Short mmCIF file of C-alpha atoms and ligand atoms in Angstrom, two decimals:
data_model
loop_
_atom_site.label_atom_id
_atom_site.label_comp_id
_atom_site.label_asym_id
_atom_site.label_seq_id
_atom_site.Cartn_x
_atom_site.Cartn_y
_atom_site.Cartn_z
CA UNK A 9 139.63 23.07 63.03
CA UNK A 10 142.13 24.54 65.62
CA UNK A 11 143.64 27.88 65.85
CA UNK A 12 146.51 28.18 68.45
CA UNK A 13 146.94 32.13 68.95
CA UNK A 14 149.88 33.20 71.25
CA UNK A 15 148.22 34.11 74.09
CA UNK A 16 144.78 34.41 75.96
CA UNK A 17 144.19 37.65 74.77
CA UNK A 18 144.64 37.30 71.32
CA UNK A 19 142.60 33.96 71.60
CA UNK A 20 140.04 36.11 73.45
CA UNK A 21 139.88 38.65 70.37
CA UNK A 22 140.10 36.00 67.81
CA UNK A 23 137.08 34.17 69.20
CA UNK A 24 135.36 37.36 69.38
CA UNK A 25 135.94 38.52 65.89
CA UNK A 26 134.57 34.86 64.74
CA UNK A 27 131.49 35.51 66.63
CA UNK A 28 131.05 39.16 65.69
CA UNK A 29 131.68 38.02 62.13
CA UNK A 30 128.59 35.60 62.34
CA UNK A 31 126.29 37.73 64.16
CA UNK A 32 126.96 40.33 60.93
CA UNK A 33 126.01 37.52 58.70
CA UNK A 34 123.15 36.96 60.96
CA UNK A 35 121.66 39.62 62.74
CA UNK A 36 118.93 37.10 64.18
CA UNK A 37 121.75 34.47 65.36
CA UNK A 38 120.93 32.12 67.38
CA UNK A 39 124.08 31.83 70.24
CA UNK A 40 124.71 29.40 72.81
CA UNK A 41 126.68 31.07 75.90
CA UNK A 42 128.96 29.57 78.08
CA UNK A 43 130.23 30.88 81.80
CA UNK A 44 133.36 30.45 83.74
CA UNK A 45 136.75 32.18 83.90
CA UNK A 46 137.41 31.62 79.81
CA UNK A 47 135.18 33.27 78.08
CA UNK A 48 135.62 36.10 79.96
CA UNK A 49 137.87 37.73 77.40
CA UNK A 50 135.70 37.09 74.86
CA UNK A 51 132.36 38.75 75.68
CA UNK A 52 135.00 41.68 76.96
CA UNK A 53 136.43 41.92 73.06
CA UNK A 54 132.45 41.51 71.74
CA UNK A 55 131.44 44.50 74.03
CA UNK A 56 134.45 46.81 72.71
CA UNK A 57 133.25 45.55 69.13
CA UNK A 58 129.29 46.52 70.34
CA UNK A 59 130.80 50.08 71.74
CA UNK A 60 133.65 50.81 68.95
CA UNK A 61 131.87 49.32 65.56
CA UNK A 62 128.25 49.48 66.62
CA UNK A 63 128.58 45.26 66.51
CA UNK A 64 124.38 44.99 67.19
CA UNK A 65 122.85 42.43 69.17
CA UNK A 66 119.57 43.64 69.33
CA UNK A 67 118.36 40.53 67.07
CA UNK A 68 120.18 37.98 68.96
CA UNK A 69 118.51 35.42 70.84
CA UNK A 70 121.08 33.45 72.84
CA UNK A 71 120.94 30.40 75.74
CA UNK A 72 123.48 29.75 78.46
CA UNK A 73 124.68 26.28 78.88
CA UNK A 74 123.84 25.73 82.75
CA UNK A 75 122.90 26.93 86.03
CA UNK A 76 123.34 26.13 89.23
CA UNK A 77 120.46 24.48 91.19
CA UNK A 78 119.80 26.77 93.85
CA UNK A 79 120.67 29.66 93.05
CA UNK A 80 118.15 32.74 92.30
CA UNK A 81 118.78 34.72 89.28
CA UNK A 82 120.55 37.75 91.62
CA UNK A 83 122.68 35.43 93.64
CA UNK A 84 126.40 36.38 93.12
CA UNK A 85 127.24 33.49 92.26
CA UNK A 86 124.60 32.50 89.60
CA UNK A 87 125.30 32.31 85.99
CA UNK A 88 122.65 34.78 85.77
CA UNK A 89 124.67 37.43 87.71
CA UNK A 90 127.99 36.43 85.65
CA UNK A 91 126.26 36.42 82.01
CA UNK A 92 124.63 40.33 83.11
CA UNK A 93 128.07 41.85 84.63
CA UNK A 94 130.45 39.86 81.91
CA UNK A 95 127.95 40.78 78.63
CA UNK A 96 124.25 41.33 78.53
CA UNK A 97 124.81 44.90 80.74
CA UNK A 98 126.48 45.76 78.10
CA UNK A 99 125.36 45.14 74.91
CA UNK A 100 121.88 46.19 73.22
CA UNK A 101 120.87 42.35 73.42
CA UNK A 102 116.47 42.50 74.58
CA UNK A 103 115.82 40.56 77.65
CA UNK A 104 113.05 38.77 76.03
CA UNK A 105 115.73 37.15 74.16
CA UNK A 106 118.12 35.95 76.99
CA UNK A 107 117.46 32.66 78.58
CA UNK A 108 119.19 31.03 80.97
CA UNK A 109 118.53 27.86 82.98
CA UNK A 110 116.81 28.81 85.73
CA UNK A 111 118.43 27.59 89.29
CA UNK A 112 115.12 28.10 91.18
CA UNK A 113 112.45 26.14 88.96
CA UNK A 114 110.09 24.48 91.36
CA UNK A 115 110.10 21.10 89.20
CA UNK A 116 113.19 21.12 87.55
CA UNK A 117 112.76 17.95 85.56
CA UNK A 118 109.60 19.75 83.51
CA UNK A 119 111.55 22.68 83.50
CA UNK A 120 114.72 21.30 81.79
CA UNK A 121 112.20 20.05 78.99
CA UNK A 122 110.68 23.44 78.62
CA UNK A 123 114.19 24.75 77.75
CA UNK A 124 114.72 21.88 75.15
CA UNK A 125 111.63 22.83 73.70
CA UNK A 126 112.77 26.77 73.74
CA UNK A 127 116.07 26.28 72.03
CA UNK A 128 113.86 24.23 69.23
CA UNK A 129 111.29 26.79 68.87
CA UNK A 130 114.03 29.30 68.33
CA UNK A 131 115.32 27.25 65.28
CA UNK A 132 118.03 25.74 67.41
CA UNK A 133 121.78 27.42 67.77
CA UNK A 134 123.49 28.47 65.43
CA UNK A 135 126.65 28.67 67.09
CA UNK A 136 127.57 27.26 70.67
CA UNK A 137 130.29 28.51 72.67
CA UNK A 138 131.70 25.92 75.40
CA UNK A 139 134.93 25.90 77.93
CA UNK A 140 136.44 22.27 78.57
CA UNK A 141 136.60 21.32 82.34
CA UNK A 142 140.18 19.72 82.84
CA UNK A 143 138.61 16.23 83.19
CA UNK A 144 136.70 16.53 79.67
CA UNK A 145 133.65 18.38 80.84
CA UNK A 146 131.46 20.38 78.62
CA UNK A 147 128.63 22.36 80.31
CA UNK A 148 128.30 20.34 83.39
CA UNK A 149 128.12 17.13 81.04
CA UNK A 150 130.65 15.09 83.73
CA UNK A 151 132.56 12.32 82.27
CA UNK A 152 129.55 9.18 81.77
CA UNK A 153 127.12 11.53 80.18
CA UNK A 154 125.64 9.96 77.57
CA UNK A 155 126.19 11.29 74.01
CA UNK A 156 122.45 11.62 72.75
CA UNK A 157 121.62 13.27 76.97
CA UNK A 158 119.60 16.89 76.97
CA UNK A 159 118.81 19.30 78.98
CA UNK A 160 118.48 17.75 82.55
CA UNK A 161 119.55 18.08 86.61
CA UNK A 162 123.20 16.98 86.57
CA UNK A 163 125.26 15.95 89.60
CA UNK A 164 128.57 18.09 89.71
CA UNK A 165 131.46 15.95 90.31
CA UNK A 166 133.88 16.68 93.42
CA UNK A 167 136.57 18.09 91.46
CA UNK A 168 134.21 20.52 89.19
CA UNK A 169 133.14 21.79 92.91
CA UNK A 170 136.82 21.90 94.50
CA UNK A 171 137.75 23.83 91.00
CA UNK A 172 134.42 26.23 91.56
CA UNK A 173 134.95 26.86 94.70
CA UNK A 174 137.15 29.57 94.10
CA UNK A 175 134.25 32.05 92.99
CA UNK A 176 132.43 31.07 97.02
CA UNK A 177 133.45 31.72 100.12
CA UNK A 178 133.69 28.15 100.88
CA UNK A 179 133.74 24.54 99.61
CA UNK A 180 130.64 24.20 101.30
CA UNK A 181 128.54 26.60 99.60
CA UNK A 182 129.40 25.11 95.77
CA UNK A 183 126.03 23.70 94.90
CA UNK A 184 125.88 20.09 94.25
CA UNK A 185 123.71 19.99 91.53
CA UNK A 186 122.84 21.62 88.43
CA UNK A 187 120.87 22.36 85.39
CA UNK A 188 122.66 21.84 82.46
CA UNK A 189 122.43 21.26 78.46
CA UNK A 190 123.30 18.09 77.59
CA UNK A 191 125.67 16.19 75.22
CA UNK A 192 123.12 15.73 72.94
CA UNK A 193 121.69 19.40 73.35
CA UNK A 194 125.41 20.67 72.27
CA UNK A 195 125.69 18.23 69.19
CA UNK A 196 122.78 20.06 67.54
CA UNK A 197 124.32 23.08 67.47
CA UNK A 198 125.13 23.89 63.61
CA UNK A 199 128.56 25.41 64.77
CA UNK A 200 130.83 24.61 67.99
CA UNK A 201 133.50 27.29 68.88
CA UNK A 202 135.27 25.63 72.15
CA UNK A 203 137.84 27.92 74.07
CA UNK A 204 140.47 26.90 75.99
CA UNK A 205 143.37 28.44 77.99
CA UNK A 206 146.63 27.18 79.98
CA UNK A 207 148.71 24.59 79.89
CA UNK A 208 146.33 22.86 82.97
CA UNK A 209 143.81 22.86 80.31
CA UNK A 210 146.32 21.08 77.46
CA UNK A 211 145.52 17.33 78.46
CA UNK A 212 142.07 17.48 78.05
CA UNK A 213 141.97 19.71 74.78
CA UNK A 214 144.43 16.67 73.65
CA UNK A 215 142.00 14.09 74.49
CA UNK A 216 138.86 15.76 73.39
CA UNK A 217 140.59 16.29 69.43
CA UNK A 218 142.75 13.00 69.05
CA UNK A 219 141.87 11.08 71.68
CA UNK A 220 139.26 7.87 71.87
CA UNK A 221 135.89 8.81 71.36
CA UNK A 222 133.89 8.29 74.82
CA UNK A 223 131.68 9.19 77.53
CA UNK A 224 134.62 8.94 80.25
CA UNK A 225 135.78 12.20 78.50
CA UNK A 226 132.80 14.04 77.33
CA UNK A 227 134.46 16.46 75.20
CA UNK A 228 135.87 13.62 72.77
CA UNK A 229 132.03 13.25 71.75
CA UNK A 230 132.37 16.66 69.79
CA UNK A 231 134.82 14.60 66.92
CA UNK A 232 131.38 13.34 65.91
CA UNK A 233 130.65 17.32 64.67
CA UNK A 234 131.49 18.25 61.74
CA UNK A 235 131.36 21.70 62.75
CA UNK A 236 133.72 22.44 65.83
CA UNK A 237 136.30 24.64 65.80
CA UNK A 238 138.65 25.07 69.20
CA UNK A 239 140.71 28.43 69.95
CA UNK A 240 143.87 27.86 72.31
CA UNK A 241 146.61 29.73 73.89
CA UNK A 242 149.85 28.62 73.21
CA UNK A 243 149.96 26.77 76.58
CA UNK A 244 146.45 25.07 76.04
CA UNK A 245 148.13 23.71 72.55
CA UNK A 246 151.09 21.80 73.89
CA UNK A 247 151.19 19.04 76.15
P1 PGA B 24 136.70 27.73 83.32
O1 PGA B 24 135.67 26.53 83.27
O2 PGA B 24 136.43 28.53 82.10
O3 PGA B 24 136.38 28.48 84.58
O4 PGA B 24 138.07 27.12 83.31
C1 PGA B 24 135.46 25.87 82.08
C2 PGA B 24 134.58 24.67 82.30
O5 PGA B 24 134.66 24.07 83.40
O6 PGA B 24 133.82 24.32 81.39
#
C-alpha cells in the first residue's frame, strides 16, 4: 500500500494518525521505533495526539531498530538520547517498557540474542516503523544483508557514515559499527509502516516497491510482506 500526501508534514500527521489509530485498537501494542531525521514529525504529531486527545501509551511496549556501538545511553548522539528528547519525554510510555539496543553491552554478540529473545517474549511487533537509507537501507541492514539476518553487530557502510555525520562534529567521530535488527527481525513484524521524504529519497522508495527483489537493496526484501504500507511526500513519490 502507498499513500503519497503533499508534503512532509501531512505525511508526518498521516503516519501518526495510523499509529495512534492502532495503539487505540491496542492499548498493549507492541511498536517497533525507528530514529533519524524522518520520523521526527511523526512522534512530534503522536505527542500533540498524547497532550490534545489523551492518545495513552502507558500499555505500550516498543523496541528501537539500532544503536550505535559505542555509545552510552546519555551520549548526544545515541539513539537513546534521540528516542527520549524526540518521544518517550513526552509521552506516559513506562520505562520498563522501552528497549533499545544497547551501544555499551560488554559482549555484544550475546547481547544482540538477548534482544531477539525480548521482542519474542513480548509477542513480537505489532507494527514496525522504518526510514529507507538512500542506498536501500533499513535499520542499519546495508545492502548484502541477508533476508532471514537478526539482531546482530553490523558494519555501517561509508556513505551511511558520510550521511550521519551531520548529527557529529566530525566524520571521525561516526561510529563504525552498530547494533541493529535485522532483515529477518523486521519481516516478523505483523505490520510495516515505512516513511520516506524528498525527492533524494525517491530512487530508493522506487526500487524497494517495484524494483528486483534482493539483498543489494535491502528494502526490496519488504515485497515479500504482505503487510507494508509506505507514506511519502510528494517528492519521495516521483522519480
Ligand atoms: P533519515 O535516515 O531519516 O535520517 O533520512 C533514514 C535511514 O537511514 O534509515
Amino acid at each position: 500500500m502507498k499513500y503519497s500526501l503533499s508534503d512532509r508534514d501531512s505525511a508526518s500527521r498521516f503516519a501518526a494518525d495510523m499509529i495512534a489509530a492502532a495503539v487505540r485498537d491496542n492499548p498493549e501494542i507492541v511498536l517497533g521505533l525507528a530514529t533519524g531525521e524522518t520520523p521526527i514529525g511523526t512522534y512530534r504529531h503522536l505527542i500533540r495526539l498524547h497532550r490534545d486527545e489523551g492518545l495513552d501509551f502507558s500499555g505500550v511496549t516498543t523496541f528501537n531498530l539500532d544503536e550505535y556501538i559505542g555509545l552510552g545511553r546519555d551520549h548526544p548522539q545515541s539513539f537513546h538520547a534521540f528516542m527520549r528528547q524526540n518521544f518517550f519525554d513526552h509521552v506516559n510510555i513506562s520505562a520498563d517498557r522501552i528497549h533499545l539496543p544497547d551501544g555499551l553491552a560488554t559482549d555484544p554478540v550475546a547481547y544482540a540474542d538477548a534482544y531477539e529473545d525480548a521482542i519474542r517474549d513480548a509477542g513480537g511487533i505489532d507494527l514496525q516503523l522504518l526510514g529507507i537509507g538512500h542506498n536501500g537501507h533499513i535499520a542499519f541492514n546495508e545492502p548484502g544483508s541477508p533476508a532471514d539476518s537478526r539482531t546482530r553487530v553490523v558494519d555501517l557502510t561509508a556513505d551511511t557514515i558520510e550521511k550521519n555525520a551531520r548529527f557529529f562534529d566530525s566524520v571521525d567521530d561516526v561510529p563504525k559499527t552498530a547494533l541493529s535488527m535485522g532483515i529477518g527481525t523486521i519481516l516478523d513484524a505483523k505490520r510495516i509502516v515505512l516513511l520516506a521524504f524528498g525527492a533524494a529519497k525517491a530512487e530508493a522508495v522506487l526500487k524497494a516497491m517495484e524494483g528486483p527483489v534482493t539483498v543489494d537493496h535491502p528494502a526490496s526484501l519488504l515485497q515479500t510482506h504482505d503487510d507494508v504500507t509506505f507514506i511519502l511526500d510528494a517528492a519521495a513519490a516521483e522519480v
